[in-house]
Amino acid sequence: MARGHQKIQSQQKAQEKAAKMKKQQGHGLSDQMKAAQKALVFSCAVCKSQMPDPKTYKQHFENKHPKNDLPAELKDVV
């Protein structure tokens, strides 16, 4: 009788492990890197650094490239 109960416990444990693995699927490091890379849409004209939004891009440009003229797309950004 002990083997029958052990078998049931083993099957439950395997199901829980499989469910946990299925839930984790798609949350790997490579998926996170792809999502982060997709969010970086603005690229600095001088150093080719990537930024997520125009406000950050403008701050970057003013701090890192003060001698260069501000690009046209950043002139009206607040």
PDB file of C-alpha atoms in Angstrom:
ATOM      1  CA  MET A   1       0.000   0.000   0.000  1.00  0.00           C
ATOM      2  CA  ALA A   2       2.832   2.397   0.672  1.00  0.00           C
ATOM      3  CA  ARG A   3       3.829   2.466  -3.001  1.00  0.00           C
ATOM      4  CA  GLY A   4       0.341   3.503  -4.070  1.00  0.00           C
ATOM      5  CA  HIS A   5       0.381   6.510  -1.770  1.00  0.00           C
ATOM      6  CA  GLN A   6       3.957   7.363  -2.789  1.00  0.00           C
ATOM      7  CA  LYS A   7       2.936   7.209  -6.443  1.00  0.00           C
ATOM      8  CA  ILE A   8       0.111   9.676  -5.911  1.00  0.00           C
ATOM      9  CA  GLN A   9       2.381  12.067  -3.999  1.00  0.00           C
ATOM     10  CA  SER A  10       5.030  11.807  -6.696  1.00  0.00           C
ATOM     11  CA  GLN A  11       2.507  12.595  -9.419  1.00  0.00           C
ATOM     12  CA  GLN A  12       1.198  15.631  -7.507  1.00  0.00           C
ATOM     13  CA  LYS A  13       4.713  16.885  -6.950  1.00  0.00           C
ATOM     14  CA  ALA A  14       5.524  16.456 -10.660  1.00  0.00           C
ATOM     15  CA  GLN A  15       2.344  18.345 -11.633  1.00  0.00           C
ATOM     16  CA  GLU A  16       3.216  21.226  -9.311  1.00  0.00           C
ATOM     17  CA  LYS A  17       6.745  21.373 -10.707  1.00  0.00           C
ATOM     18  CA  ALA A  18       5.442  21.357 -14.298  1.00  0.00           C
ATOM     19  CA  ALA A  19       2.943  24.118 -13.494  1.00  0.00           C
ATOM     20  CA  LYS A  20       5.678  26.206 -11.893  1.00  0.00           C
ATOM     21  CA  MET A  21       7.940  25.765 -14.925  1.00  0.00           C
ATOM     22  CA  LYS A  22       5.105  26.687 -17.288  1.00  0.00           C
ATOM     23  CA  LYS A  23       4.369  29.816 -15.269  1.00  0.00           C
ATOM     24  CA  GLN A  24       8.023  30.869 -15.357  1.00  0.00           C
ATOM     25  CA  GLN A  25       8.282  30.308 -19.086  1.00  0.00           C
ATOM     26  CA  GLY A  26       8.552  33.591 -20.949  1.00  0.00           C
ATOM     27  CA  HIS A  27      10.089  35.433 -18.021  1.00  0.00           C
ATOM     28  CA  GLY A  28      13.692  34.586 -18.779  1.00  0.00           C
ATOM     29  CA  LEU A  29      16.573  37.017 -18.990  1.00  0.00           C
ATOM     30  CA  SER A  30      16.580  37.061 -22.784  1.00  0.00           C
ATOM     31  CA  ASP A  31      12.885  38.009 -22.870  1.00  0.00           C
ATOM     32  CA  GLN A  32      13.494  40.838 -20.422  1.00  0.00           C
ATOM     33  CA  MET A  33      16.439  42.068 -22.486  1.00  0.00           C
ATOM     34  CA  LYS A  34      14.312  42.074 -25.648  1.00  0.00           C
ATOM     35  CA  ALA A  35      11.548  44.035 -23.924  1.00  0.00           C
ATOM     36  CA  ALA A  36      14.027  46.551 -22.525  1.00  0.00           C
ATOM     37  CA  GLN A  37      15.668  46.986 -25.924  1.00  0.00           C
ATOM     38  CA  LYS A  38      12.272  47.555 -27.543  1.00  0.00           C
ATOM     39  CA  ALA A  39      11.564  50.375 -25.061  1.00  0.00           C
ATOM     40  CA  LEU A  40      14.684  52.314 -26.108  1.00  0.00           C
ATOM     41  CA  VAL A  41      13.333  54.246 -29.072  1.00  0.00           C
ATOM     42  CA  PHE A  42      15.396  57.467 -29.131  1.00  0.00           C
ATOM     43  CA  SER A  43      19.025  57.387 -30.208  1.00  0.00           C
ATOM     44  CA  CYS A  44      21.518  60.190 -29.570  1.00  0.00           C
ATOM     45  CA  ALA A  45      22.776  61.753 -32.800  1.00  0.00           C
ATOM     46  CA  VAL A  46      26.292  62.224 -31.398  1.00  0.00           C
ATOM     47  CA  CYS A  47      27.144  59.114 -29.326  1.00  0.00           C
ATOM     48  CA  LYS A  48      24.375  56.722 -30.514  1.00  0.00           C
ATOM     49  CA  SER A  49      23.260  56.113 -26.923  1.00  0.00           C
ATOM     50  CA  GLN A  50      19.651  54.927 -26.658  1.00  0.00           C
ATOM     51  CA  MET A  51      16.990  56.538 -24.452  1.00  0.00           C
ATOM     52  CA  PRO A  52      13.363  55.614 -23.699  1.00  0.00           C
ATOM     53  CA  ASP A  53      11.749  59.069 -24.044  1.00  0.00           C
ATOM     54  CA  PRO A  54      12.454  62.557 -25.432  1.00  0.00           C
ATOM     55  CA  LYS A  55      12.770  64.167 -21.981  1.00  0.00           C
ATOM     56  CA  THR A  56      15.595  61.814 -21.014  1.00  0.00           C
ATOM     57  CA  TYR A  57      17.155  62.311 -24.440  1.00  0.00           C
ATOM     58  CA  LYS A  58      17.145  66.096 -23.957  1.00  0.00           C
ATOM     59  CA  GLN A  59      18.686  65.805 -20.471  1.00  0.00           C
ATOM     60  CA  HIS A  60      21.349  63.479 -21.865  1.00  0.00           C
ATOM     61  CA  PHE A  61      22.136  65.823 -24.727  1.00  0.00           C
ATOM     62  CA  GLU A  62      22.392  68.896 -22.477  1.00  0.00           C
ATOM     63  CA  ASN A  63      24.650  67.108 -19.980  1.00  0.00           C
ATOM     64  CA  LYS A  64      26.860  65.030 -22.256  1.00  0.00           C
ATOM     65  CA  HIS A  65      27.100  67.232 -25.352  1.00  0.00           C
ATOM     66  CA  PRO A  66      26.835  70.870 -24.163  1.00  0.00           C
ATOM     67  CA  LYS A  67      28.977  72.252 -27.004  1.00  0.00           C
ATOM     68  CA  ASN A  68      26.794  70.716 -29.729  1.00  0.00           C
ATOM     69  CA  ASP A  69      23.583  72.341 -30.950  1.00  0.00           C
ATOM     70  CA  LEU A  70      20.347  70.790 -29.729  1.00  0.00           C
ATOM     71  CA  PRO A  71      18.701  68.644 -32.431  1.00  0.00           C
ATOM     72  CA  ALA A  72      15.488  69.964 -33.982  1.00  0.00           C
ATOM     73  CA  GLU A  73      13.327  67.230 -32.457  1.00  0.00           C
ATOM     74  CA  LEU A  74      14.389  68.301 -28.940  1.00  0.00           C
ATOM     75  CA  LYS A  75      13.842  72.047 -29.236  1.00  0.00           C
ATOM     76  CA  ASP A  76      10.171  71.909 -28.183  1.00  0.00           C
ATOM     77  CA  VAL A  77      10.564  69.209 -25.481  1.00  0.00           C
ATOM     78  CA  VAL A  78       9.968  70.534 -21.978  1.00  0.00           C
TER      79      VAL A  78
END
